[in-house]
C-alpha cells in the first residue's frame, strides 16, 4: 500500500496517523471453555453467551436496533463480481471518515490489521481487502454484536447487560486506537459514534462549583464528536481549541484522544488536551451517571485526564476551554536525497544525517522561538530513500520565529549546495514560511478533505524525549532516530512551553510529559496478509527502537495513545508516580473491571487476551 507519496507530502505529514494492527500472539481463551461465573469473561463462542431472547429483550429497551458489526472488506467477499460497496471500500480504504463511519455497521478499525486475528500458530482469521490472497472473510477481532448508544440511558442499559452477563466489553468511538484498544475478539461492543451533541457556552459554570465561578467560551462535545466537527464549531466562533491533527481530522475529540492525553501542535501554546478540560460526564460500571470536575468527584476527574480510554466507564461528554485566535506563521519544508549507491535498507546518507542532526540540535531553540508541530521522515515510493517533511507553526507575534527557521532553511540549502556526490545529493524541494490568519486557516488548508495514514498495516513504538536530553546530547538523539532501521519516523514538538508549566499532579497524565519537548514515534509497515513471522520481525524492530530510547531516557515515559504493545513496565512508562493513585481510583469506580484495555490501568490483573483474571 503506497501510503505516503512525495507529491502529497503535506497532506500526509503526521503519521501518528499511520496505522497499526492488532495481532494477538496469545492463545484465544475461546478454546478454553470458560464459564461466565469463573474468573473469565463470557465470550461470543461460549454457552454462557446471552441467548437470542436475552438480546431481544435488551434491544426492546434500547433506542436503536442492536449492531451486527461487519469487517470493512466484507462486500469484496460476497460475490464474484465487483460490487459498488467493494469499489467504495477499495477507494476509501485509507479514509479515516469512511473507516469510522456509520454506514459501515460499526465494524471498522482505523488500522485494518487490528481487525485481523493471528493465532499463535500463525493461522489467520481476517477479512482482507485483497481477495486474491485467498483467505475467507472472517470476523477476526471485530466484536459480533454491539449497542449503538445515543443517550445516557442506552449506555446504562448496555453496561448493565454486559455486567450482568459478565461479557468482555469494548468501547469504541472512531476506532483510531494504535494499540487495538477499541476492538476485541468475541466481545460486546459499546459504540459511541453517534453521541454527536455540540454545545457552545458563552459562560460555563462547572456543576457544583461555588457561585461566581465562571469560565467563558467553553464547548461541550458528545463523546462521538470528531475533531473536524469540533473545529468547525469552534472556528465558527472565531476561536481555536487544542485538538488532534490528522488528514480529515477524523480522530475523536472527546473519547480516547483526551483520556490518553491529547497532543496537538497547539499544545506548546495552550497545554495538552487534558489541560483544557473543565468537566466530563461518564457512566461507570455500576450504571451510575457522574458529572465530574474539580469540584465534584475530583479523583475520577483527575483519572480521566490521562489515565487512558476504555478504563473508567463510558464517557458521555467533555467540556473544553477554547482560546482566542491570532495570526500564525506556518513553516513548510521538504528535503529529499538521492544516493543511488547507498543501500536503501540502511539509508545512512551523510547529508541526510547532517540535516537531521542539525534539526535535533536546534529543536530547543526552535521551540523557544515559538515553533511546534511535526517533522516526519518517510521512505520515498520509488527509491525507499528517506525524505523529510517539516510542518510547524508559531505565533506570528513571536519575535525570533521567522529568523530561527530561516537559519535552518539556510543550513539545509548550504548542505544541498555543497554535498559531495559520494555523500548523496540533498534536495530542498520546498522551504517556505507563510503568514496565516490563524490556526483555523492552517488546519483547513493542510488537513481538510484529506485522507491517508489510516488503513495500513503497522505497529508503533514511541518515547517522550526530555528537553534536557536534547540540550545535553543531541547527537545521541539523532543517532538513535537514524539508527532505528524503520522507514517511518515522527519527531514532533507537541510538548514544552505551556505543557511544561502545568502542575504535573493536577491531572493523571504521566509527569514525564511536563519535562518532554519531543514525542518520537516510529512504525514499520507490512503488507496485508503478511505472515506472523514478517509481523514479528517488524515488532522486533519496534522493540529494538524502544530499547535504544529507553537507554537514553532511563525512567522516562511514553505517550499512552501512541505506543507499543511491548512497553516494558507500562505502568511506569505511561504514568510514572501517578500509577498507584490510578489503581486506587480504578478500584473505587470500576471494582468489577468491566473496562480493561491492553496496557491500561489494572490490566496487569488480566491475562494477555484480557479475558481471564490472573
Ligand atoms: C490518523 C490518526 C491521527 C492521530 N492524531 C493524533 C494527534 O494529533 N494527537 C494525539 O494525541 N493523538 C493522535 N492520534 C492517536 C489518538 O489519540 C488515539 O488513536 C486515540 O485512541 C483515539 O481515540 P478515539 O476515541 O478516536 O478512538 P477509539 O479507537 O475509538 O478509542 C480509543 C480508546 O479510547 C476508548 N474510548 C473511546 N471513546 C470512549 C468513551 N466515550 N468512553 C470511554 N472510553 C472511550 C476506547 O475504548 C479505546 O480504548 C491519532 C491517531 C490516528 C489514527
Ligand atoms: C458516512 O455515512 C453517511 C451515512 O451513514 C454518508 O452519508 C456519508 O457519505 C458517509 N461518508 C463516508 C466518507 O463514507
Ligand atoms: C493481492 O495479493 C496478490 C497475491 O499475494 C498479489 O500478487 C497482489 O499484488 C495483491 N494486490 C494488491 C492490490 O495488493
Ligand atoms: C448560589 O446561587 C444560588 C442560585 O442563585 C443560590 O440559590 C445559592 O444560595 C447560592 N449559594 C451560595 C453559597 O451563595
Ligand atoms: C551522549 O550519549 C551517548 C550515548 O548514550 C554517550 O555515549 C555519550 O557519552 C553522551 N555524551 C554526552 C556529552 O553526554
PDB file of N, CA and C in Angstrom, residues 238-316:
ATOM      1  N   UNK A 238     -14.821  32.104  15.686  1.00  0.00           N
ATOM      2  CA  UNK A 238     -13.579  32.858  15.572  1.00  0.00           C
ATOM      3  C   UNK A 238     -12.555  32.471  16.612  1.00  0.00           C
ATOM      4  N   UNK A 239     -12.710  31.261  17.185  1.00  0.00           N
ATOM      5  CA  UNK A 239     -11.798  30.840  18.248  1.00  0.00           C
ATOM      6  C   UNK A 239     -11.085  29.554  17.851  1.00  0.00           C
ATOM      7  N   UNK A 240     -10.177  29.094  18.690  1.00  0.00           N
ATOM      8  CA  UNK A 240      -9.434  27.861  18.426  1.00  0.00           C
ATOM      9  C   UNK A 240      -9.527  26.934  19.638  1.00  0.00           C
ATOM     10  N   UNK A 241      -9.163  25.673  19.428  1.00  0.00           N
ATOM     11  CA  UNK A 241      -9.218  24.681  20.502  1.00  0.00           C
ATOM     12  C   UNK A 241      -8.047  23.720  20.296  1.00  0.00           C
ATOM     13  N   UNK A 242      -7.481  23.255  21.381  1.00  0.00           N
ATOM     14  CA  UNK A 242      -6.382  22.283  21.305  1.00  0.00           C
ATOM     15  C   UNK A 242      -6.974  20.945  20.879  1.00  0.00           C
ATOM     16  N   UNK A 243      -6.562  20.454  19.698  1.00  0.00           N
ATOM     17  CA  UNK A 243      -7.150  19.215  19.197  1.00  0.00           C
ATOM     18  C   UNK A 243      -6.170  18.406  18.379  1.00  0.00           C
ATOM     19  N   UNK A 244      -6.584  17.223  18.013  1.00  0.00           N
ATOM     20  CA  UNK A 244      -5.751  16.319  17.229  1.00  0.00           C
ATOM     21  C   UNK A 244      -5.585  16.821  15.801  1.00  0.00           C
ATOM     22  N   UNK A 245      -4.462  16.460  15.209  1.00  0.00           N
ATOM     23  CA  UNK A 245      -4.136  16.926  13.857  1.00  0.00           C
ATOM     24  C   UNK A 245      -3.952  15.699  12.972  1.00  0.00           C
ATOM     25  N   UNK A 246      -4.804  15.581  11.970  1.00  0.00           N
ATOM     26  CA  UNK A 246      -4.702  14.428  11.079  1.00  0.00           C
ATOM     27  C   UNK A 246      -5.431  14.738   9.780  1.00  0.00           C
ATOM     28  N   UNK A 247      -5.068  14.053   8.708  1.00  0.00           N
ATOM     29  CA  UNK A 247      -5.795  14.259   7.460  1.00  0.00           C
ATOM     30  C   UNK A 247      -7.272  13.952   7.681  1.00  0.00           C
ATOM     31  N   UNK A 248      -8.124  14.901   7.347  1.00  0.00           N
ATOM     32  CA  UNK A 248      -9.551  14.691   7.528  1.00  0.00           C
ATOM     33  C   UNK A 248     -10.027  14.935   8.948  1.00  0.00           C
ATOM     34  N   UNK A 249      -9.102  15.067   9.894  1.00  0.00           N
ATOM     35  CA  UNK A 249      -9.456  15.330  11.301  1.00  0.00           C
ATOM     36  C   UNK A 249     -10.546  14.389  11.798  1.00  0.00           C
ATOM     37  N   UNK A 250     -10.336  13.100  11.576  1.00  0.00           N
ATOM     38  CA  UNK A 250     -11.363  12.128  11.954  1.00  0.00           C
ATOM     39  C   UNK A 250     -11.187  11.549  13.350  1.00  0.00           C
ATOM     40  N   UNK A 251     -10.100  11.887  14.028  1.00  0.00           N
ATOM     41  CA  UNK A 251      -9.882  11.380  15.390  1.00  0.00           C
ATOM     42  C   UNK A 251     -10.995  11.901  16.306  1.00  0.00           C
ATOM     43  N   UNK A 252     -11.372  11.114  17.287  1.00  0.00           N
ATOM     44  CA  UNK A 252     -12.399  11.513  18.233  1.00  0.00           C
ATOM     45  C   UNK A 252     -11.922  12.674  19.101  1.00  0.00           C
ATOM     46  N   UNK A 253     -12.809  13.659  19.318  1.00  0.00           N
ATOM     47  CA  UNK A 253     -12.435  14.843  20.087  1.00  0.00           C
ATOM     48  C   UNK A 253     -12.687  14.661  21.582  1.00  0.00           C
ATOM     49  N   UNK A 254     -13.460  13.652  21.955  1.00  0.00           N
ATOM     50  CA  UNK A 254     -13.839  13.535  23.365  1.00  0.00           C
ATOM     51  C   UNK A 254     -13.876  12.079  23.820  1.00  0.00           C
ATOM     52  N   UNK A 255     -13.085  11.248  23.161  1.00  0.00           N
ATOM     53  CA  UNK A 255     -13.009   9.825  23.528  1.00  0.00           C
ATOM     54  C   UNK A 255     -11.615   9.486  24.012  1.00  0.00           C
ATOM     55  N   UNK A 256     -10.955   8.562  23.303  1.00  0.00           N
ATOM     56  CA  UNK A 256      -9.638   8.095  23.725  1.00  0.00           C
ATOM     57  C   UNK A 256      -8.556   9.156  23.655  1.00  0.00           C
ATOM     58  N   UNK A 257      -8.656  10.048  22.667  1.00  0.00           N
ATOM     59  CA  UNK A 257      -7.634  11.094  22.493  1.00  0.00           C
ATOM     60  C   UNK A 257      -7.396  11.834  23.802  1.00  0.00           C
ATOM     61  N   UNK A 258      -8.458  12.367  24.371  1.00  0.00           N
ATOM     62  CA  UNK A 258      -8.260  13.209  25.558  1.00  0.00           C
ATOM     63  C   UNK A 258      -7.982  12.366  26.807  1.00  0.00           C
ATOM     64  N   UNK A 259      -8.590  11.201  26.912  1.00  0.00           N
ATOM     65  CA  UNK A 259      -8.344  10.392  28.111  1.00  0.00           C
ATOM     66  C   UNK A 259      -6.888   9.932  28.176  1.00  0.00           C
ATOM     67  N   UNK A 260      -6.261   9.815  26.985  1.00  0.00           N
ATOM     68  CA  UNK A 260      -4.857   9.423  26.958  1.00  0.00           C
ATOM     69  C   UNK A 260      -3.902  10.607  27.078  1.00  0.00           C
ATOM     70  N   UNK A 261      -4.396  11.815  26.902  1.00  0.00           N
ATOM     71  CA  UNK A 261      -3.527  12.995  26.999  1.00  0.00           C
ATOM     72  C   UNK A 261      -3.905  14.060  25.990  1.00  0.00           C
ATOM     73  N   UNK A 262      -3.909  13.674  24.692  1.00  0.00           N
ATOM     74  CA  UNK A 262      -4.319  14.592  23.644  1.00  0.00           C
ATOM     75  C   UNK A 262      -3.240  15.594  23.279  1.00  0.00           C
ATOM     76  N   UNK A 263      -2.369  15.221  22.327  1.00  0.00           N
ATOM     77  CA  UNK A 263      -1.363  16.197  21.902  1.00  0.00           C
ATOM     78  C   UNK A 263      -1.790  16.890  20.623  1.00  0.00           C
ATOM     79  N   UNK A 264      -1.123  18.007  20.380  1.00  0.00           N
ATOM     80  CA  UNK A 264      -1.523  18.897  19.289  1.00  0.00           C
ATOM     81  C   UNK A 264      -0.386  19.855  19.013  1.00  0.00           C
ATOM     82  N   UNK A 265      -0.348  20.396  17.801  1.00  0.00           N
ATOM     83  CA  UNK A 265       0.612  21.459  17.513  1.00  0.00           C
ATOM     84  C   UNK A 265       0.331  22.684  18.388  1.00  0.00           C
ATOM     85  N   UNK A 266      -0.891  22.784  18.899  1.00  0.00           N
ATOM     86  CA  UNK A 266      -1.228  23.921  19.756  1.00  0.00           C
ATOM     87  C   UNK A 266      -0.861  23.699  21.220  1.00  0.00           C
ATOM     88  N   UNK A 267      -0.473  22.473  21.572  1.00  0.00           N
ATOM     89  CA  UNK A 267      -0.220  22.173  22.983  1.00  0.00           C
ATOM     90  C   UNK A 267       0.875  23.055  23.591  1.00  0.00           C
ATOM     91  N   UNK A 268       1.997  23.294  22.890  1.00  0.00           N
ATOM     92  CA  UNK A 268       3.023  24.152  23.500  1.00  0.00           C
ATOM     93  C   UNK A 268       2.516  25.560  23.821  1.00  0.00           C
ATOM     94  N   UNK A 269       1.430  25.971  23.155  1.00  0.00           N
ATOM     95  CA  UNK A 269       0.875  27.287  23.475  1.00  0.00           C
ATOM     96  C   UNK A 269      -0.233  27.251  24.511  1.00  0.00           C
ATOM     97  N   UNK A 270      -1.042  26.182  24.476  1.00  0.00           N
ATOM     98  CA  UNK A 270      -2.237  26.185  25.329  1.00  0.00           C
ATOM     99  C   UNK A 270      -2.387  24.930  26.182  1.00  0.00           C
ATOM    100  N   UNK A 271      -1.365  24.105  26.250  1.00  0.00           N
ATOM    101  CA  UNK A 271      -1.453  22.877  27.042  1.00  0.00           C
ATOM    102  C   UNK A 271      -2.012  21.731  26.217  1.00  0.00           C
ATOM    103  N   UNK A 272      -1.903  20.542  26.791  1.00  0.00           N
ATOM    104  CA  UNK A 272      -2.424  19.343  26.121  1.00  0.00           C
ATOM    105  C   UNK A 272      -3.945  19.305  26.232  1.00  0.00           C
ATOM    106  N   UNK A 273      -4.550  18.354  25.556  1.00  0.00           N
ATOM    107  CA  UNK A 273      -5.996  18.174  25.673  1.00  0.00           C
ATOM    108  C   UNK A 273      -6.434  18.102  27.124  1.00  0.00           C
ATOM    109  N   UNK A 274      -5.767  17.266  27.909  1.00  0.00           N
ATOM    110  CA  UNK A 274      -6.167  17.092  29.318  1.00  0.00           C
ATOM    111  C   UNK A 274      -6.075  18.385  30.119  1.00  0.00           C
ATOM    112  N   UNK A 275      -5.209  19.297  29.698  1.00  0.00           N
ATOM    113  CA  UNK A 275      -5.035  20.543  30.450  1.00  0.00           C
ATOM    114  C   UNK A 275      -6.138  21.545  30.130  1.00  0.00           C
ATOM    115  N   UNK A 276      -6.973  21.223  29.158  1.00  0.00           N
ATOM    116  CA  UNK A 276      -8.016  22.138  28.715  1.00  0.00           C
ATOM    117  C   UNK A 276      -9.427  21.687  29.069  1.00  0.00           C
ATOM    118  N   UNK A 277      -9.523  20.620  29.860  1.00  0.00           N
ATOM    119  CA  UNK A 277     -10.848  20.086  30.195  1.00  0.00           C
ATOM    120  C   UNK A 277     -11.397  20.767  31.450  1.00  0.00           C
ATOM    121  N   UNK A 278     -12.659  21.166  31.379  1.00  0.00           N
ATOM    122  CA  UNK A 278     -13.308  21.782  32.539  1.00  0.00           C
ATOM    123  C   UNK A 278     -14.236  20.806  33.253  1.00  0.00           C
ATOM    124  N   UNK A 279     -14.782  19.850  32.492  1.00  0.00           N
ATOM    125  CA  UNK A 279     -15.761  18.930  33.088  1.00  0.00           C
ATOM    126  C   UNK A 279     -15.943  17.734  32.162  1.00  0.00           C
ATOM    127  N   UNK A 280     -16.265  16.601  32.760  1.00  0.00           N
ATOM    128  CA  UNK A 280     -16.587  15.426  31.954  1.00  0.00           C
ATOM    129  C   UNK A 280     -17.804  14.746  32.550  1.00  0.00           C
ATOM    130  N   UNK A 281     -18.542  14.019  31.702  1.00  0.00           N
ATOM    131  CA  UNK A 281     -19.635  13.201  32.220  1.00  0.00           C
ATOM    132  C   UNK A 281     -19.376  11.766  31.785  1.00  0.00           C
ATOM    133  N   UNK A 282     -19.780  10.825  32.630  1.00  0.00           N
ATOM    134  CA  UNK A 282     -19.413   9.425  32.412  1.00  0.00           C
ATOM    135  C   UNK A 282     -20.422   8.504  33.091  1.00  0.00           C
ATOM    136  N   UNK A 283     -20.625   7.332  32.491  1.00  0.00           N
ATOM    137  CA  UNK A 283     -21.381   6.264  33.151  1.00  0.00           C
ATOM    138  C   UNK A 283     -20.376   5.188  33.562  1.00  0.00           C
ATOM    139  N   UNK A 284     -20.374   4.834  34.832  1.00  0.00           N
ATOM    140  CA  UNK A 284     -19.421   3.836  35.340  1.00  0.00           C
ATOM    141  C   UNK A 284     -20.048   2.443  35.334  1.00  0.00           C
ATOM    142  N   UNK A 285     -19.261   1.438  35.702  1.00  0.00           N
ATOM    143  CA  UNK A 285     -19.707   0.054  35.527  1.00  0.00           C
ATOM    144  C   UNK A 285     -20.879  -0.328  36.433  1.00  0.00           C
ATOM    145  N   UNK A 286     -21.159   0.489  37.456  1.00  0.00           N
ATOM    146  CA  UNK A 286     -22.356   0.235  38.272  1.00  0.00           C
ATOM    147  C   UNK A 286     -23.589   0.905  37.657  1.00  0.00           C
ATOM    148  N   UNK A 287     -23.437   1.505  36.482  1.00  0.00           N
ATOM    149  CA  UNK A 287     -24.567   2.124  35.801  1.00  0.00           C
ATOM    150  C   UNK A 287     -24.816   3.567  36.216  1.00  0.00           C
ATOM    151  N   UNK A 288     -24.012   4.085  37.135  1.00  0.00           N
ATOM    152  CA  UNK A 288     -24.252   5.451  37.610  1.00  0.00           C
ATOM    153  C   UNK A 288     -23.691   6.491  36.637  1.00  0.00           C
ATOM    154  N   UNK A 289     -24.419   7.579  36.523  1.00  0.00           N
ATOM    155  CA  UNK A 289     -24.018   8.714  35.687  1.00  0.00           C
ATOM    156  C   UNK A 289     -23.368   9.764  36.582  1.00  0.00           C
ATOM    157  N   UNK A 290     -22.177  10.207  36.230  1.00  0.00           N
ATOM    158  CA  UNK A 290     -21.442  11.176  37.051  1.00  0.00           C
ATOM    159  C   UNK A 290     -21.107  12.418  36.232  1.00  0.00           C
ATOM    160  N   UNK A 291     -21.233  13.563  36.869  1.00  0.00           N
ATOM    161  CA  UNK A 291     -20.706  14.800  36.297  1.00  0.00           C
ATOM    162  C   UNK A 291     -19.484  15.145  37.131  1.00  0.00           C
ATOM    163  N   UNK A 292     -18.302  15.044  36.528  1.00  0.00           N
ATOM    164  CA  UNK A 292     -17.086  15.214  37.333  1.00  0.00           C
ATOM    165  C   UNK A 292     -16.288  16.424  36.865  1.00  0.00           C
ATOM    166  N   UNK A 293     -15.690  17.104  37.822  1.00  0.00           N
ATOM    167  CA  UNK A 293     -14.858  18.282  37.559  1.00  0.00           C
ATOM    168  C   UNK A 293     -14.016  18.532  38.808  1.00  0.00           C
ATOM    169  N   UNK A 294     -13.424  19.690  38.896  1.00  0.00           N
ATOM    170  CA  UNK A 294     -12.551  19.963  40.049  1.00  0.00           C
ATOM    171  C   UNK A 294     -13.327  20.027  41.364  1.00  0.00           C
ATOM    172  N   UNK A 295     -14.653  20.161  41.261  1.00  0.00           N
ATOM    173  CA  UNK A 295     -15.463  20.343  42.469  1.00  0.00           C
ATOM    174  C   UNK A 295     -16.233  19.096  42.855  1.00  0.00           C
ATOM    175  N   UNK A 296     -16.511  18.243  41.883  1.00  0.00           N
ATOM    176  CA  UNK A 296     -17.299  17.031  42.125  1.00  0.00           C
ATOM    177  C   UNK A 296     -16.498  15.812  41.707  1.00  0.00           C
ATOM    178  N   UNK A 297     -16.337  14.876  42.610  1.00  0.00           N
ATOM    179  CA  UNK A 297     -15.584  13.658  42.336  1.00  0.00           C
ATOM    180  C   UNK A 297     -14.261  13.969  41.616  1.00  0.00           C
ATOM    181  N   UNK A 298     -13.462  14.815  42.275  1.00  0.00           N
ATOM    182  CA  UNK A 298     -12.219  15.262  41.620  1.00  0.00           C
ATOM    183  C   UNK A 298     -11.241  14.116  41.335  1.00  0.00           C
ATOM    184  N   UNK A 299     -11.308  13.033  42.097  1.00  0.00           N
ATOM    185  CA  UNK A 299     -10.377  11.920  41.828  1.00  0.00           C
ATOM    186  C   UNK A 299     -10.683  11.245  40.496  1.00  0.00           C
ATOM    187  N   UNK A 300     -11.973  11.053  40.225  1.00  0.00           N
ATOM    188  CA  UNK A 300     -12.339  10.448  38.940  1.00  0.00           C
ATOM    189  C   UNK A 300     -12.014  11.421  37.804  1.00  0.00           C
ATOM    190  N   UNK A 301     -12.272  12.699  38.037  1.00  0.00           N
ATOM    191  CA  UNK A 301     -11.942  13.720  37.035  1.00  0.00           C
ATOM    192  C   UNK A 301     -10.437  13.706  36.748  1.00  0.00           C
ATOM    193  N   UNK A 302      -9.676  13.585  37.813  1.00  0.00           N
ATOM    194  CA  UNK A 302      -8.203  13.525  37.672  1.00  0.00           C
ATOM    195  C   UNK A 302      -7.807  12.304  36.826  1.00  0.00           C
ATOM    196  N   UNK A 303      -8.383  11.141  37.166  1.00  0.00           N
ATOM    197  CA  UNK A 303      -8.014   9.897  36.471  1.00  0.00           C
ATOM    198  C   UNK A 303      -8.385   9.936  34.994  1.00  0.00           C
ATOM    199  N   UNK A 304      -9.510  10.589  34.693  1.00  0.00           N
ATOM    200  CA  UNK A 304      -9.979  10.638  33.303  1.00  0.00           C
ATOM    201  C   UNK A 304      -9.084  11.500  32.422  1.00  0.00           C
ATOM    202  N   UNK A 305      -8.270  12.311  33.035  1.00  0.00           N
ATOM    203  CA  UNK A 305      -7.389  13.193  32.258  1.00  0.00           C
ATOM    204  C   UNK A 305      -5.970  12.605  32.210  1.00  0.00           C
ATOM    205  N   UNK A 306      -5.841  11.561  31.414  1.00  0.00           N
ATOM    206  CA  UNK A 306      -4.530  10.950  31.221  1.00  0.00           C
ATOM    207  C   UNK A 306      -4.455   9.507  31.675  1.00  0.00           C
ATOM    208  N   UNK A 307      -5.487   9.050  32.388  1.00  0.00           N
ATOM    209  CA  UNK A 307      -5.483   7.664  32.873  1.00  0.00           C
ATOM    210  C   UNK A 307      -5.803   6.643  31.794  1.00  0.00           C
ATOM    211  N   UNK A 308      -6.163   7.125  30.604  1.00  0.00           N
ATOM    212  CA  UNK A 308      -6.359   6.220  29.466  1.00  0.00           C
ATOM    213  C   UNK A 308      -7.803   5.895  29.184  1.00  0.00           C
ATOM    214  N   UNK A 309      -8.140   5.778  27.895  1.00  0.00           N
ATOM    215  CA  UNK A 309      -9.500   5.447  27.479  1.00  0.00           C
ATOM    216  C   UNK A 309      -9.849   4.003  27.814  1.00  0.00           C
ATOM    217  N   UNK A 310     -11.160   3.724  27.786  1.00  0.00           N
ATOM    218  CA  UNK A 310     -11.624   2.349  27.936  1.00  0.00           C
ATOM    219  C   UNK A 310     -11.387   1.749  29.301  1.00  0.00           C
ATOM    220  N   UNK A 311     -11.171   2.581  30.320  1.00  0.00           N
ATOM    221  CA  UNK A 311     -10.733   2.085  31.623  1.00  0.00           C
ATOM    222  C   UNK A 311     -11.641   2.497  32.777  1.00  0.00           C
ATOM    223  N   UNK A 312     -12.382   3.590  32.614  1.00  0.00           N
ATOM    224  CA  UNK A 312     -13.092   4.181  33.747  1.00  0.00           C
ATOM    225  C   UNK A 312     -14.600   4.062  33.633  1.00  0.00           C
ATOM    226  N   UNK A 313     -15.077   3.804  32.426  1.00  0.00           N
ATOM    227  CA  UNK A 313     -16.505   3.768  32.171  1.00  0.00           C
ATOM    228  C   UNK A 313     -16.712   4.265  30.756  1.00  0.00           C
ATOM    229  N   UNK A 314     -17.942   4.658  30.433  1.00  0.00           N
ATOM    230  CA  UNK A 314     -18.197   5.229  29.110  1.00  0.00           C
ATOM    231  C   UNK A 314     -18.381   6.731  29.270  1.00  0.00           C
ATOM    232  N   UNK A 315     -17.431   7.484  28.751  1.00  0.00           N
ATOM    233  CA  UNK A 315     -17.514   8.935  28.812  1.00  0.00           C
ATOM    234  C   UNK A 315     -18.639   9.391  27.888  1.00  0.00           C
ATOM    235  N   UNK A 316     -19.456  10.302  28.393  1.00  0.00           N
ATOM    236  CA  UNK A 316     -20.603  10.789  27.623  1.00  0.00           C
ATOM    237  C   UNK A 316     -20.278  12.121  26.964  1.00  0.00           C
TER     238      UNK A 316
END
